[in-house]
C-alpha positions as a printed Julia matrix, in Angstrom:
758×3 Matrix{Float64}:
   0.0     0.0    0.0
   1.21    3.52  -0.77
   3.01    4.84   2.31
   2.32    8.46   1.43
  -1.41    7.77   1.24
  -1.34    6.22   4.71
   0.56    9.2    6.09
  -1.98   11.66   4.68
  -4.82    9.51   5.97
  -3.37    9.84   9.49
  -2.91   13.61   9.1
  -6.4    14.23   7.68
  -8.22   12.1   10.25
  -6.42   13.99  13.02
  -7.2    17.45  11.61
 -10.8    16.74  10.59
 -11.67   14.95  13.83
 -10.26   17.76  15.96
 -12.08   20.43  13.93
 -15.41   18.59  14.23
 -14.99   18.16  18.0
 -14.09   21.82  18.52
 -16.92   23.07  16.27
 -19.3    20.89  18.28
 -18.0    22.58  21.42
 -18.64   26.03  19.89
 -22.23   25.03  19.07
 -22.65   23.68  22.6
 -22.06   27.17  24.06
 -25.6    28.17  23.14
 -27.15   24.97  24.52
 -25.7    24.94  28.04
 -27.92   24.62  31.12
 -28.24   28.17  32.5
 -26.97   29.5   35.79
 -30.05   31.62  36.68
 -29.22   35.17  37.67
 -31.64   34.69  40.53
 -33.85   31.91  41.85
 -37.12   33.11  43.32
 -40.1    31.61  45.13
 -43.73   31.79  43.93
 -44.12   35.19  45.61
 -41.01   36.63  43.98
 -38.72   36.52  47.02
 -35.07   35.87  46.05
 -33.89   32.52  47.38
 -30.37   32.55  45.95
 -28.44   33.88  42.95
 -25.98   32.8   40.28
 -23.2    34.02  42.54
 -24.33   31.54  45.2
 -24.4    28.65  42.7
 -20.86   29.44  41.55
 -19.72   29.8   45.16
 -21.11   26.32  45.85
 -19.35   25.0   42.75
 -16.11   26.46  44.14
 -16.63   24.65  47.45
 -17.3    21.39  45.57
 -14.02   21.77  43.69
 -11.91   23.13  46.53
 -12.75   20.23  48.84
 -12.04   17.63  46.18
 -15.58   16.23  46.33
 -15.36   14.98  42.74
 -12.99   12.44  44.3
 -15.56   11.56  46.97
 -18.71   11.38  44.91
 -19.91   12.66  41.56
 -22.1    15.19  39.77
 -24.01   14.04  36.67
 -22.04   10.79  36.93
 -18.55   12.27  36.59
 -16.27   11.69  39.55
 -15.72    8.94  42.08
 -17.91    5.83  41.89
 -17.89    5.48  45.69
 -19.63    8.15  47.7
 -22.91    9.91  46.91
 -24.02   10.82  43.42
 -24.69   14.35  44.58
 -27.06   15.37  41.78
 -29.0    12.07  41.8
 -29.35   12.1   45.58
 -30.49   15.73  45.57
 -33.01   14.93  42.86
 -34.33   12.01  44.9
 -34.74   14.31  47.93
 -36.59   16.85  45.8
 -38.94   14.25  44.33
 -39.83   12.91  47.8
 -40.68   16.38  49.1
 -42.67   17.35  46.01
 -44.55   14.04  45.99
 -45.49   14.36  49.67
 -46.52   18.0   49.15
 -48.8    17.09  46.22
 -50.24   14.17  48.2
 -51.17   16.36  51.16
 -52.54   19.12  48.94
 -54.79   16.76  46.99
 -55.7    14.12  49.57
 -54.79   15.6   52.95
 -52.45   12.75  53.86
 -48.95   11.51  53.19
 -47.98    9.61  50.07
 -47.45    6.34  51.95
 -51.08    6.39  53.07
 -52.54    6.63  49.54
 -54.08    3.76  47.61
 -52.52    2.62  44.33
 -54.67    4.78  42.05
 -54.05    7.88  44.15
 -50.31    7.18  44.11
 -50.31    6.94  40.32
 -52.07   10.29  40.06
 -49.67   11.91  42.52
 -46.71   10.4   40.65
 -47.86   11.97  37.38
 -48.36   15.36  39.03
 -44.95   15.12  40.7
 -43.25   14.43  37.37
 -45.03   17.39  35.77
 -44.16   19.66  38.69
 -40.47   18.81  38.51
 -40.08   18.67  34.73
 -41.83   21.94  33.9
 -39.16   24.49  32.98
 -39.92   27.77  34.77
 -36.7    29.52  33.81
 -37.27   32.82  32.0
 -34.25   33.69  29.82
 -35.55   37.23  29.27
 -35.2    38.08  32.96
 -32.61   35.39  33.73
 -34.88   34.19  36.53
 -35.83   30.7   37.71
 -39.12   30.53  39.61
 -39.71   27.65  42.0
 -43.09   26.35  43.09
 -44.04   26.08  46.76
 -43.15   22.4   46.78
 -39.77   23.07  45.16
 -39.0    25.73  47.76
 -39.61   23.12  50.44
 -37.42   20.69  48.47
 -34.64   23.3   48.34
 -34.75   23.59  52.11
 -34.62   19.8   52.44
 -31.63   19.48  50.09
 -29.69   22.25  51.83
 -30.44   20.78  55.26
 -29.43   17.26  54.15
 -26.01   18.27  52.84
 -25.41   20.7   55.68
 -25.88   17.88  58.19
 -23.72   15.44  56.26
 -20.78   17.82  55.82
 -20.98   19.2   59.38
 -21.56   16.06  61.45
 -20.1    13.56  58.98
 -21.63   10.34  57.71
 -19.62    7.19  58.32
 -21.64    5.14  55.81
 -20.39    7.42  53.02
 -16.94    7.97  54.52
 -17.46   11.64  55.37
 -15.63   12.8   58.49
 -17.07   15.44  60.88
 -16.5    18.98  59.61
 -15.71   17.83  56.07
 -16.77   21.41  55.32
 -16.31   23.52  58.42
 -17.87   26.8   57.26
 -21.69   27.07  57.61
 -21.76   29.49  54.66
 -19.82   27.03  52.47
 -22.23   24.25  53.45
 -25.17   26.46  52.52
 -23.66   27.34  49.14
 -22.81   23.77  48.21
 -26.35   22.68  49.08
 -27.69   25.29  46.66
 -25.23   24.13  44.02
 -26.38   20.52  44.38
 -30.01   21.65  44.12
 -29.15   23.41  40.84
 -27.5    20.22  39.48
 -30.71   18.33  40.34
 -32.81   20.97  38.55
 -30.6    20.69  35.44
 -30.98   16.89  35.51
 -34.78   16.95  35.71
 -36.29   20.03  34.08
 -36.97   19.86  30.35
 -34.81   21.69  27.85
 -36.78   24.48  26.14
 -38.95   22.9   23.44
 -37.85   19.35  24.34
 -39.3    16.49  26.36
 -36.01   15.57  28.02
 -33.73   17.29  30.52
 -30.49   19.2   30.01
 -28.67   15.96  30.89
 -30.65   13.9   28.35
 -32.73   12.49  31.22
 -29.8    11.22  33.26
 -29.77    9.97  36.04
 -32.12    7.03  35.62
 -35.09    7.63  37.95
 -38.64    6.88  36.79
 -40.14    8.79  39.73
 -39.09   12.07  38.09
 -39.65   10.93  34.49
 -35.99   10.28  33.77
 -35.97    7.4   31.27
 -33.82    6.85  28.16
 -34.73    9.1   25.24
 -35.5     7.91  21.71
 -32.05    9.18  20.61
 -30.44    7.0   23.26
 -31.93    3.86  21.71
 -31.51    4.97  18.1
 -27.83    5.87  18.3
 -27.02    2.72  20.26
 -28.06    0.81  17.14
 -25.97    3.24  15.09
 -22.95    2.44  17.23
 -23.34   -1.31  16.74
 -23.74   -0.85  12.99
 -20.64    1.38  12.86
 -18.59   -1.25  14.68
 -19.43   -4.06  12.25
 -18.97   -1.94   9.12
 -15.62   -0.53  10.24
 -14.43   -3.93  11.47
 -15.12   -5.38   8.02
 -13.18   -2.54   6.36
 -10.32   -3.0    8.83
 -10.03   -6.75   8.13
 -10.13   -6.13   4.37
  -7.41   -3.47   4.54
  -5.12   -5.56   6.71
  -5.35   -8.64   4.51
  -5.6    -6.97   1.1
  -2.62   -4.67   1.62
  -0.64   -6.91   3.95
  -0.48   -4.25   6.64
   1.67   -5.58   9.43
   5.26   -5.66  10.45
   6.82   -7.76   7.72
  10.25   -9.41   7.92
  12.67   -8.54  10.7
  15.31   -5.92  10.01
  18.03   -8.08  11.47
  19.9    -5.42  13.44
  21.51   -6.71  16.62
  21.1    -3.42  18.46
  19.9    -5.06  21.67
  23.18   -6.82  22.42
  25.19   -3.74  21.48
  23.17   -1.55  23.86
  23.93   -3.94  26.7
  27.67   -3.61  26.05
  27.65    0.12  25.24
  28.82    2.57  27.95
  26.39    5.29  28.99
  26.22    8.97  28.21
  25.92   11.45  31.07
  22.23   12.09  30.37
  21.44    8.37  30.23
  23.03    7.71  33.6
  21.21   10.64  35.16
  17.92    9.31  33.76
  18.27    6.3   36.08
  17.25    8.44  39.07
  13.9     9.12  37.4
  13.14    5.41  37.45
  13.8     5.2   41.18
  11.3     8.01  41.67
   8.89    6.1   39.42
   8.92    2.97  41.57
   8.51    5.01  44.77
   5.5     6.82  43.3
   4.15    3.5   42.02
   4.44    1.93  45.47
   2.65    4.89  47.06
  -0.06    4.84  44.4
  -0.89    1.15  44.83
  -0.94    1.47  48.62
  -3.43    4.32  48.4
  -5.45    2.11  46.05
  -5.52   -0.55  48.76
  -6.64    2.06  51.29
  -9.49    3.13  48.97
 -10.59   -0.5   48.61
 -10.7    -0.79  52.4
 -12.69    2.47  52.68
 -15.22    1.06  50.19
 -16.23   -1.71  52.57
 -15.3    -0.03  55.86
 -15.85    3.72  55.29
 -13.93    6.16  57.49
 -12.14    3.37  59.35
  -8.83    1.53  59.21
  -6.79   -0.92  61.27
  -5.02    2.13  62.68
  -7.91    4.52  63.21
  -5.73    7.63  63.27
  -5.06    7.05  59.55
  -8.78    7.08  58.71
  -9.29   10.14  60.93
  -6.43   11.92  59.16
  -6.84   10.8   55.54
 -10.37   11.24  54.14
 -11.53    9.34  51.08
 -11.08   12.4   48.83
  -7.38   12.67  49.81
  -6.74    8.97  49.16
  -8.57    9.06  45.81
  -6.81   12.24  44.71
  -3.35   10.84  45.41
  -4.22    7.45  43.92
  -5.06    9.15  40.61
  -2.33   11.8   40.61
   0.42    9.36  41.57
  -0.66    7.12  38.68
  -0.37   10.01  36.23
   2.98   11.06  37.69
   4.68    7.65  37.65
   3.51    6.81  34.13
   4.49   10.24  32.82
   7.87   10.15  34.59
   8.6     6.75  33.05
   7.98    8.12  29.58
  10.11   11.18  30.32
  13.06    9.09  31.52
  12.86    6.44  28.81
  12.77    9.14  26.11
  15.9    10.7   27.66
  17.64    7.3   27.52
  16.56    6.55  23.95
  17.31   10.0   22.49
  21.16    9.74  22.21
  20.82    6.26  20.67
  18.39    7.43  18.01
  20.13   10.75  17.44
  23.65    9.35  17.45
  25.16   12.03  19.68
  25.26   13.33  23.26
  24.82   17.14  23.03
  26.87   19.42  25.24
  25.38   20.12  28.68
  22.75   17.43  28.1
  23.47   15.86  31.48
  22.98   19.22  33.23
  19.61   19.82  31.56
  18.45   16.35  32.63
  19.55   17.09  36.21
  17.54   20.32  36.23
  14.51   18.51  34.82
  14.8    15.91  37.58
  14.66   18.66  40.23
  11.65   20.19  38.48
   9.81   16.82  38.46
  10.37   16.44  42.21
   9.2    20.01  42.84
   5.99   19.69  40.81
   5.1    16.23  42.1
   5.79   17.04  45.75
   4.33   20.55  45.66
   1.12   19.52  43.91
   0.49   16.53  46.19
   0.93   18.64  49.33
  -1.17   21.44  47.84
  -4.04   19.05  47.06
  -4.22   17.95  50.68
  -4.06   21.56  51.9
  -6.93   22.44  49.56
  -9.08   19.53  50.72
  -8.46   20.51  54.34
  -9.39   24.13  53.6
  -5.99   25.59  54.54
  -5.4    27.68  51.41
  -8.34   30.08  51.5
  -8.87   31.89  48.21
  -5.64   30.43  46.79
  -7.07   26.89  46.6
  -7.45   26.94  42.82
  -3.88   28.05  42.22
  -1.95   25.94  44.72
  -4.44   23.41  46.07
  -7.05   21.13  44.54
  -8.65   22.29  41.27
 -11.51   19.91  41.91
 -11.42   17.96  38.64
 -10.84   14.21  38.62
  -7.42   13.34  37.1
  -6.57   17.06  36.93
  -6.59   17.73  40.64
  -3.29   19.61  40.84
  -3.51   23.38  41.4
  -3.19   25.69  38.39
   0.34   26.86  39.31
   1.55   23.25  39.48
  -0.31   22.5   36.25
   1.48   25.37  34.51
   4.85   24.29  35.9
   4.21   20.74  34.66
   3.27   22.08  31.23
   6.48   24.11  31.02
   8.42   21.11  32.32
   7.02   18.99  29.5
   8.08   21.65  26.99
  11.58   21.53  28.51
  11.51   17.73  28.18
  10.65   18.08  24.5
  13.64   20.34  23.95
  15.96   18.02  25.9
  14.88   14.97  23.91
  14.91   16.76  20.56
  18.48   18.03  20.94
  20.15   14.67  20.22
  17.42   13.43  17.85
  17.75   16.55  15.71
  21.22   15.32  14.74
  19.65   12.31  12.99
  16.92   14.38  11.34
  19.47   16.89  10.0
  21.21   14.07   8.12
  18.08   13.96   5.9
  18.1    10.23   5.44
  15.17    9.41   3.16
  14.41    6.05   4.71
  11.56    4.56   6.7
  13.49    4.54   9.96
  13.95    8.32   9.81
  10.24    8.7    9.05
   9.52    6.52  12.06
  11.73    8.76  14.19
   9.88   11.86  12.97
   6.62   10.06  13.8
   7.98    9.59  17.34
   8.92   13.27  17.66
   5.48   14.41  16.49
   3.8    12.08  18.99
   5.91   13.61  21.77
   4.92   17.13  20.7
   1.23   16.18  20.73
   1.54   14.78  24.26
   2.62   18.23  25.46
   0.11   20.18  23.35
  -2.91   18.16  24.42
  -1.98   18.48  28.08
  -2.3    22.21  27.45
  -6.05   21.87  26.76
  -6.46   21.51  30.51
  -5.54   25.19  30.82
  -8.55   26.39  28.8
 -10.92   26.49  31.76
 -10.59   28.32  35.03
 -12.21   29.01  38.35
 -15.9    29.71  37.81
 -16.05   28.27  34.27
 -19.41   26.71  33.47
 -19.45   23.16  34.79
 -20.25   21.64  31.37
 -17.61   23.73  29.56
 -14.87   22.91  32.03
 -15.68   19.23  31.76
 -15.63   19.48  27.96
 -12.01   20.69  28.04
 -11.12   18.24  30.83
 -11.95   15.33  28.54
  -9.59   16.71  25.92
  -6.87   15.84  28.39
  -8.28   12.7   30.0
  -9.77   10.97  26.96
  -7.98   12.35  23.88
  -4.65   12.58  25.7
  -4.93    9.0   26.97
  -7.0     7.13  24.38
  -5.64    8.89  21.3
  -2.38   10.76  21.9
  -0.97    8.28  24.45
  -1.93    5.55  21.98
  -0.18    7.49  19.21
   2.94    7.89  21.35
   2.8     4.23  22.35
   2.63    3.16  18.7
   5.68    5.29  17.94
   7.74    4.01  20.87
   6.85    0.35  20.31
   7.6     0.62  16.6
  11.01    2.16  17.29
  11.88   -0.51  19.84
  10.8    -3.43  17.66
  12.7    -2.12  14.65
  15.8    -1.31  16.72
  15.82   -4.81  18.22
  15.49   -6.41  14.82
  12.01   -7.77  15.44
  10.29   -5.79  12.67
  11.22   -3.97   9.48
  11.13   -0.18   9.46
   8.76   -0.17   6.48
   6.37   -2.63   8.08
   6.39   -0.79  11.41
   5.85    2.59   9.75
   2.93    1.23   7.73
   1.31   -0.12  10.89
   2.0     3.16  12.7
   0.29    5.32  10.05
  -2.62    2.92   9.63
  -3.25    2.54  13.37
  -2.83    6.28  13.96
  -5.48    7.09  11.35
  -8.06    4.83  13.01
  -7.01    5.92  16.51
  -7.44    9.61  15.69
 -10.85    9.07  14.11
 -12.19    6.92  16.93
 -10.26    8.42  19.84
 -10.86   12.12  19.14
 -14.5    12.03  18.01
 -15.16    9.14  20.39
 -14.53   11.62  23.21
 -18.14   12.67  22.72
 -19.41    9.67  24.68
 -18.27   11.53  27.8
 -20.64   14.4   26.89
 -23.83   12.28  26.85
 -25.15   13.25  30.28
 -23.15   16.3   31.39
 -25.4    19.15  30.31
 -24.47   18.87  26.65
 -26.94   18.83  23.71
 -28.24   15.52  22.39
 -26.3    15.59  19.09
 -23.3    14.28  21.05
 -25.25   11.02  21.44
 -24.9    10.51  17.69
 -21.23   11.49  17.46
 -20.17    9.67  20.6
 -22.04    6.42  19.98
 -20.85    6.0   16.37
 -17.21    6.96  16.79
 -16.59    5.5   20.24
 -17.82    2.21  18.77
 -14.82    2.36  16.43
 -12.36    2.5   19.34
 -12.01   -1.3   19.62
 -10.97   -1.59  15.96
  -7.28   -0.6   16.25
  -7.14   -2.46  19.54
  -8.12   -5.72  17.85
  -5.0    -5.24  15.79
  -2.93   -4.79  18.92
  -3.74   -8.35  19.94
  -2.2    -9.48  16.67
   0.75   -7.24  17.39
   1.13   -8.8   20.81
   1.1   -12.3   19.33
   3.73  -11.3   16.78
   5.88   -9.82  19.55
   5.54  -13.02  21.54
   6.53  -15.07  18.5
   9.53  -12.81  17.99
  10.62  -13.35  21.59
  10.34  -17.13  21.4
  12.26  -17.17  18.12
  15.1   -15.29  19.78
  15.35  -18.01  22.42
  15.62  -17.85  26.2
  18.84  -15.81  26.03
  17.2   -12.91  24.24
  18.24  -10.02  26.54
  15.06   -7.96  26.14
  12.62  -10.78  26.79
  10.85   -9.29  29.8
  10.53   -5.73  28.45
   8.84   -7.25  25.41
   6.65   -9.51  27.53
   5.32   -6.36  29.2
   4.6    -5.0   25.7
   2.61   -8.15  25.01
   0.73   -7.63  28.29
   0.02   -4.02  27.28
  -1.42   -5.29  23.98
  -3.63   -7.8   25.78
  -5.0    -5.24  28.23
  -5.48   -2.76  25.39
  -7.8    -5.29  23.81
  -9.52   -6.47  27.0
  -9.5    -3.31  29.11
  -9.87   -0.58  26.51
 -11.7    -2.41  23.72
 -13.93   -5.03  25.36
 -14.63   -3.33  28.7
 -14.79    0.06  26.94
 -17.24   -0.97  24.21
 -19.33   -2.73  26.84
 -20.18    0.6   28.47
 -19.99    3.12  25.6
 -23.27    2.44  23.79
 -25.72    5.13  25.0
 -28.44    2.71  26.13
 -25.93    0.82  28.31
 -24.03    3.92  29.4
 -27.29    5.53  30.52
 -27.73    2.94  33.27
 -24.08    2.1   34.07
 -22.73    5.68  34.09
 -21.33    6.36  37.55
 -21.0     2.67  38.48
 -18.13    0.24  39.01
 -18.26   -0.82  35.35
 -16.64    2.53  34.57
 -14.04    1.91  37.26
 -13.41   -1.57  35.87
 -12.72   -0.12  32.42
 -10.51    2.59  33.92
  -8.28    0.21  35.88
  -7.86   -2.25  33.02
  -7.17    0.51  30.49
  -4.94    2.89  32.46
  -2.87    0.39  34.44
  -3.23   -2.53  32.06
  -2.35   -0.61  28.91
  -0.23    2.37  29.85
   1.07    0.98  33.13
   2.37   -2.18  31.41
   3.77   -0.12  28.53
   5.54    2.15  31.02
   7.09   -0.82  32.81
   8.21   -2.18  29.42
   9.92    1.15  28.64
  11.46    1.25  32.11
  12.93   -2.25  31.76
  14.13   -1.61  28.19
  16.03    1.43  29.41
  17.26   -0.25  32.59
  18.56   -3.23  30.59
  20.95   -0.93  28.79
  21.92    0.96  31.95
  22.83   -1.89  34.3
  25.89   -4.12  34.09
  24.64   -7.31  32.46
  26.24   -9.48  35.17
  23.71   -8.16  37.7
  20.54   -8.58  35.63
  17.98  -10.97  37.13
  15.17  -12.28  34.93
  13.71  -14.39  37.74
  12.63  -11.38  39.77
  11.04   -9.81  36.69
   9.14  -12.99  36.0
   7.62  -12.84  39.49
   6.75   -9.16  39.04
   5.21   -9.76  35.6
   2.81  -12.41  36.85
   2.09  -10.42  40.01
   0.94   -7.43  37.99
  -1.07   -9.34  35.4
  -2.51  -11.95  37.74
  -3.47   -9.31  40.28
  -5.06   -7.06  37.67
  -6.99  -10.0   36.23
  -8.41  -10.88  39.64
  -9.12   -7.22  40.4
 -11.13   -6.64  37.23
 -12.85   -9.95  36.56
 -13.21  -10.97  40.2
 -14.24   -7.76  41.98
 -14.92   -4.6   39.95
 -16.8    -6.25  37.07
 -19.34   -8.26  39.11
 -20.06   -5.31  41.43
 -20.46   -3.06  38.37
 -22.92   -5.49  36.77
 -25.01   -5.57  39.96
 -24.92   -1.76  40.2
 -26.02   -1.36  36.59
 -28.9    -3.79  37.11
 -29.93   -1.85  40.23
 -29.82    1.41  38.26
 -31.98   -0.16  35.53
 -34.5    -1.87  37.79
 -34.77    0.86  40.45
 -32.79    4.09  40.04
 -29.22    5.32  39.81
 -29.32    6.86  43.27
 -30.15    3.42  44.72
 -27.09    1.93  42.99
 -24.95    4.64  44.61
 -26.62    4.64  48.0
 -24.65    3.43  51.02
 -27.14    0.59  51.39
 -25.95   -0.87  48.08
 -22.39   -1.21  49.37
 -23.76   -2.8   52.55
 -25.34   -5.69  50.63
 -23.82   -9.06  51.63
 -22.58   -9.86  48.1
 -20.84   -6.49  47.73
 -19.34   -6.82  51.21
 -17.94  -10.28  50.43
 -16.53   -9.29  47.05
 -15.14   -6.06  48.47
 -13.47   -7.93  51.32
 -11.94  -10.43  48.88
 -10.47   -7.54  46.92
  -7.63   -7.52  49.42
  -6.28  -10.56  47.54
  -5.65   -8.91  44.13
  -4.54   -5.7   45.84
  -1.9    -7.58  47.86
  -0.82   -9.56  44.8
  -0.26   -6.36  42.81
   1.63   -4.71  45.67
   3.61   -7.61  47.17
   4.15   -9.78  44.11
   4.21   -7.03  41.48
   5.5    -3.7   42.81
   7.74   -4.86  45.66
   9.87   -7.26  43.52
  10.29   -4.52  40.9
  11.19   -2.07  43.67
  13.78   -4.53  45.02
  15.16   -5.18  41.54
  15.67   -1.49  40.7
  17.24   -0.49  44.01
  19.56   -3.52  44.21
  20.81   -3.06  40.64
  21.14    0.72  40.79
  24.65    0.5   42.36
  25.7    -1.5   39.3
  24.86    1.07  36.67
  27.42    1.17  33.88
  29.94    3.99  33.92
  29.69    7.08  31.76
  31.96    6.3   28.82
  30.61    8.52  26.06
  31.59   12.16  26.34
  29.5    15.18  25.4
  29.72   15.82  21.67
  30.99   12.29  21.01
  29.25   10.05  18.46
  27.11    7.39  20.11
  26.86    5.49  16.84
  30.63    5.04  16.67
  30.59    3.44  20.13
  27.69    1.25  19.02
  29.57    0.23  15.91
  26.57    1.03  13.7
  24.46    3.92  12.4
  20.69    3.92  12.67
């Protein structure tokens, strides 16, 4: 197949997909749920204003409550669904009010016919949109005013006195004014989720959360575009299979370069040796991250308690969840930073002057940003930072918790990393070799640039940005960055490694890279829309998200083939192949890409399924299998590839790595299939048969089945930590003293020491 055509296919799918997603965002601006300038009662008295709603939103973000619950389904899957719970409280008050007005007695005392009549009136009362855009005023009925009081009182009590069943400690929010504002904010989120859009018969959240008592049921578009998603999957899968077989798109014959053995014998450059310290930081962050994951699992079954109670009294759920997520991002990102620093002189053929110094400065910057942001997040949750919470504390957005100052410093640090890595690689590019390997190297550089650029999308919202708009830009980082750009970068890195080790031809790898990138951009970028289904966005995202997110498994099917080919390459090399375990982790990454991202992802992405499972453990199951299974395994593969060339070969120990490999993969398999998946299925069924708020209620997690499964989760958690992380920790720290010496000077040709030119 024509290589140039594949390259342009990748470029065009990237550009067109990004334009469509951004234009959709521009259109969305006119369809957002309004923040009323004032909310008034039936007599015109002002109950609260837009300023109060935004103040409550600030409290929600400052205290990290997206990591201890969720709004419109986005956030933590343990803890209250704040909007669904508030809506349930409102419906109970309105229903009882209507019952007493019409029949003079409470709802529970009515006969079946009377209940049906009251139910219909309750739905009409709640769903009628009384917002007047001309005056920017929302008018509440008498029953809704009573519901507002109930909602505010409920959350005030929970955040002041605490609620052990949900893991909230006393004085989670110490200020009475803050508790009042957040109650009003939660009432507004319930109003958005239940009142009809102007001229429509469904709410601003497309009738999410599921709750028949307020008329929230799947819309016609939800069913229609679910069928569209299934159809898109089968059509695109057929095209994919045809293309692969007709054009012979895969790696082709091996290149036959014995780079692996030469790297093991090659002395290090100054920058490569300094990169080793990054990997020690990685394993420390990894160990912390998995331990906080274990703590979260314990909190799920035993909220606000631990074997040492002072820990539970000191570390709330939101702190543990925040660090669990941020540490994952940091250790994966730091691995990619360090491995790129190690690879750069090899690919570029030279160690630039002062390269070691720039790496040392970057190392200090990584420690500063990681340490400063983690401390700041805790200070924000505890309320210690006052008005500076957004800048130095907890921004309040899941996966992007770090304060804006730390976010900016990380962005600038990534730009510095780009420059550091490009300095040696530019030497190769300047040679203007017109071969596939150089094109593959350029592909790698572009993927690195996109990693930095797409992280920058997280800077396009600020304090007080509309909730739906901020979340729109957040998914540019979380979804596109991870499921498209990370994938793009992973393709580039894997292709470079396989070609360099002689396991694939440069032409074959480049063809696969372009082909996979084209599909990944189309599905990954436009597929982001499935995160917009229920978060105050217009219904056209149901069409875009269902069709294109259904394409996401397609390139991942191919990754299974890639994994099998990598495994075959390893076995052909024999047991003495020096890079066996780094490549086994690549195979594991391919497997989890298929199972975690493709199978578990497709399972929940169709609108009709997502409507009921959104905010449940099925989402968490997909997240663990995709983030740790795919990018965690890939990161460990990159770490071990780099470490193999850094450490004296006499001190390498494959046996420890074998234990670690099976600890990670066995533990993750038990975690997903044995705990998260079955609980998620039960939650989704509860959401379907009763209501979403029931599936998120504390009583659900107190069910015997959930308690047993949750208790058994200690097994996979301990396997991952003790059999996976600890052996890798031991391996890195015991081999660190045996790093090879620096033998290649600044300005010296690395290729001459390798005895070959790439």
